Amino acid sequence: MGQIAAEDFQIIDNCLLIQLPEEIDHHGAGFICECADRYLVRKEVRDVVFDFGRTRFMDSSGIGIIMGRYRKISCFGGKVYAIHVDRQIERIFRLSGLNKIVEVLES
Amino acid sequence: MKNEMEIIFDALSDNEGFARVAVAAFITHLNPTVEEMADIKTAVSEAVTNSIIHGYGNLRGYGRPGEKGEECDEANPGKVRLRCVLDKNILHIEVIDQGKGIEDVEKAMEPLYTTRPELERSGMGFAFMEAFMDDLEVESAPGQGTKVRMIKKIGVGGWIEHQC
Ligand SMILES: Nc1ncnc2c1ncn2[C@@H]1O[C@H](COP(=O)(O)OP(=O)(O)OP(=O)(O)O)[C@@H](O)[C@H]1O
Ligand SMILES: [Mg+2]
């Protein structure tokens, strides 16, 4: 149920687009980070876009995923974006201060 | 009317989803708002995950498609106890572990404080429990395990209504 798969990672131009799963918790977070980092070592990837379109649940593990990727790309001038963010996730962004490093794009 | 349930499960990341869905199912008949439901599920997930990774040191999320790593066999066999009491529309939740405990509870509860940054933890777990629930109490001591008590009133509408 709701596991992340290879086709959930896509490189478009300089951007790694990650389609996040239905539920983001500690159980699945390690795998998402590992997969993402395999793409991030590639030279052409500068920015990361997290797509929350499918996501119904997120806890602090999601903050860890985003902060960790941000740290890896920001030193090379990369940026982190989020799309399809619902109210609950937006609130989690605000509470954690993540809205200062993630640009939420209206879709 | 009072209603109580208790479940005891292995401290494995597989059970994080189970725990929050169990609590959600326990309270659905009260018709909580979407926000209340999300708040409670997040708070339960935070407390249970803390017991698993900090209390018992079962660090790996095993969320890989079709894979059961050998980490599962090496995992700390500790148990997490999740107890819920519904008193009319007031939900009391307790998440209890017999893990390693917390030395300085006050410090642990500060936002952004984490002892495991290398595990991609952000130190926001207690901050979320505090923000999403009406009351939060943490009882812990080194070697004594940890007990997290949370309270939330259900059916009072949420922040959405207040905002508009
Ligand atoms: N059940 C527990 N047993 C032992 N230590 C705990 C327990 N719960 C929390 N702690 C300690 O308190 C700290 C803060 O917990 P908190 O949930 O706020 O952040 P985190 O788990 O480190 O990161 P995050 O929850 O954002 O992923 C933890 O880093 C850990 O040291
Ligand atoms: Mg935590």
Tab-separated table of C-alpha atoms in Angstrom, chain A residues 3-5 23-31 33-34 37 56-61 63-65 67-69 71-72 87-88 91-97, chain B residues 13-14 16-17 20-21 34-35 38-39 41-42 45-46 49 52-53 58-65 112 117 120-122 124-125 128 131-132 159-160 163:
chain	number	residue	atom	x	y	z
A	3	GLN	CA	4.897	2.500	-1.255
A	4	ILE	CA	7.233	4.637	-3.251
A	5	ALA	CA	8.557	3.190	-6.508
A	23	GLU	CA	1.592	8.236	4.109
A	24	ILE	CA	4.924	9.755	5.097
A	25	ASP	CA	6.235	8.359	8.366
A	26	HIS	CA	9.452	6.953	9.769
A	27	HIS	CA	8.659	3.507	8.382
A	28	GLY	CA	8.994	4.628	4.764
A	29	ALA	CA	11.216	7.674	5.180
A	30	GLY	CA	14.553	5.890	5.039
A	31	PHE	CA	13.792	4.407	1.662
A	33	CYS	CA	15.844	9.433	1.400
A	34	GLU	CA	18.029	6.679	-0.028
A	37	ASP	CA	20.076	10.726	-2.646
A	56	ARG	CA	-2.837	12.076	3.110
A	57	PHE	CA	-0.630	11.795	6.151
A	58	MET	CA	2.708	13.221	7.243
A	59	ASP	CA	4.517	13.427	10.564
A	60	SER	CA	7.882	14.894	11.547
A	61	SER	CA	9.621	12.276	9.403
A	63	ILE	CA	10.375	17.364	7.880
A	64	GLY	CA	13.500	15.238	8.179
A	65	ILE	CA	13.281	14.121	4.554
A	67	MET	CA	15.561	19.235	5.582
A	68	GLY	CA	18.055	16.506	4.772
A	69	ARG	CA	17.673	16.966	0.984
A	71	ARG	CA	21.133	20.468	3.204
A	72	LYS	CA	22.532	18.363	0.378
A	87	ARG	CA	-3.837	22.569	4.742
A	88	GLN	CA	-2.529	20.035	7.221
A	91	ARG	CA	0.457	23.786	8.919
A	92	ILE	CA	3.233	21.296	9.599
A	93	PHE	CA	5.524	23.394	7.379
A	94	ARG	CA	4.690	26.514	9.344
A	95	LEU	CA	5.078	24.930	12.778
A	96	SER	CA	8.479	23.525	11.913
A	97	GLY	CA	9.751	26.656	10.192
B	13	SER	CA	8.364	0.642	12.354
B	14	ASP	CA	5.819	-1.593	10.600
B	16	GLU	CA	3.570	2.960	13.233
B	17	GLY	CA	0.781	2.993	10.660
B	20	ARG	CA	-2.416	5.589	14.350
B	21	VAL	CA	-5.093	3.849	12.283
B	34	VAL	CA	-10.680	16.021	9.207
B	35	GLU	CA	-8.320	18.308	11.096
B	38	ALA	CA	-5.112	14.399	11.292
B	39	ASP	CA	-3.926	16.009	14.540
B	41	LYS	CA	-2.927	10.576	13.968
B	42	THR	CA	0.164	12.756	13.772
B	45	SER	CA	2.647	8.603	15.140
B	46	GLU	CA	5.180	10.905	16.829
B	49	THR	CA	7.918	6.435	16.516
B	52	ILE	CA	10.538	2.645	18.580
B	53	ILE	CA	13.606	4.584	17.492
B	58	ASN	CA	15.078	0.128	16.404
B	59	LEU	CA	16.294	2.653	13.922
B	60	ARG	CA	15.445	1.368	10.498
B	61	GLY	CA	12.274	2.103	8.710
B	62	TYR	CA	11.645	-1.167	6.904
B	63	GLY	CA	9.367	0.473	4.378
B	64	ARG	CA	10.783	-1.199	1.329
B	65	PRO	CA	8.536	-2.823	-1.191
B	112	LEU	CA	14.350	21.283	17.037
B	117	PRO	CA	20.240	14.272	13.654
B	120	GLU	CA	17.229	12.604	9.534
B	121	ARG	CA	15.234	13.419	12.642
B	122	SER	CA	14.252	17.055	12.980
B	124	MET	CA	9.854	18.383	16.004
B	125	GLY	CA	8.057	15.342	17.443
B	128	PHE	CA	3.854	18.596	17.073
B	131	ALA	CA	0.606	21.820	19.015
B	132	PHE	CA	-1.881	19.213	17.817
B	159	TRP	CA	-8.438	25.855	13.781
B	160	ILE	CA	-10.018	26.147	10.319
B	163	GLN	CA	-9.478	31.191	11.194
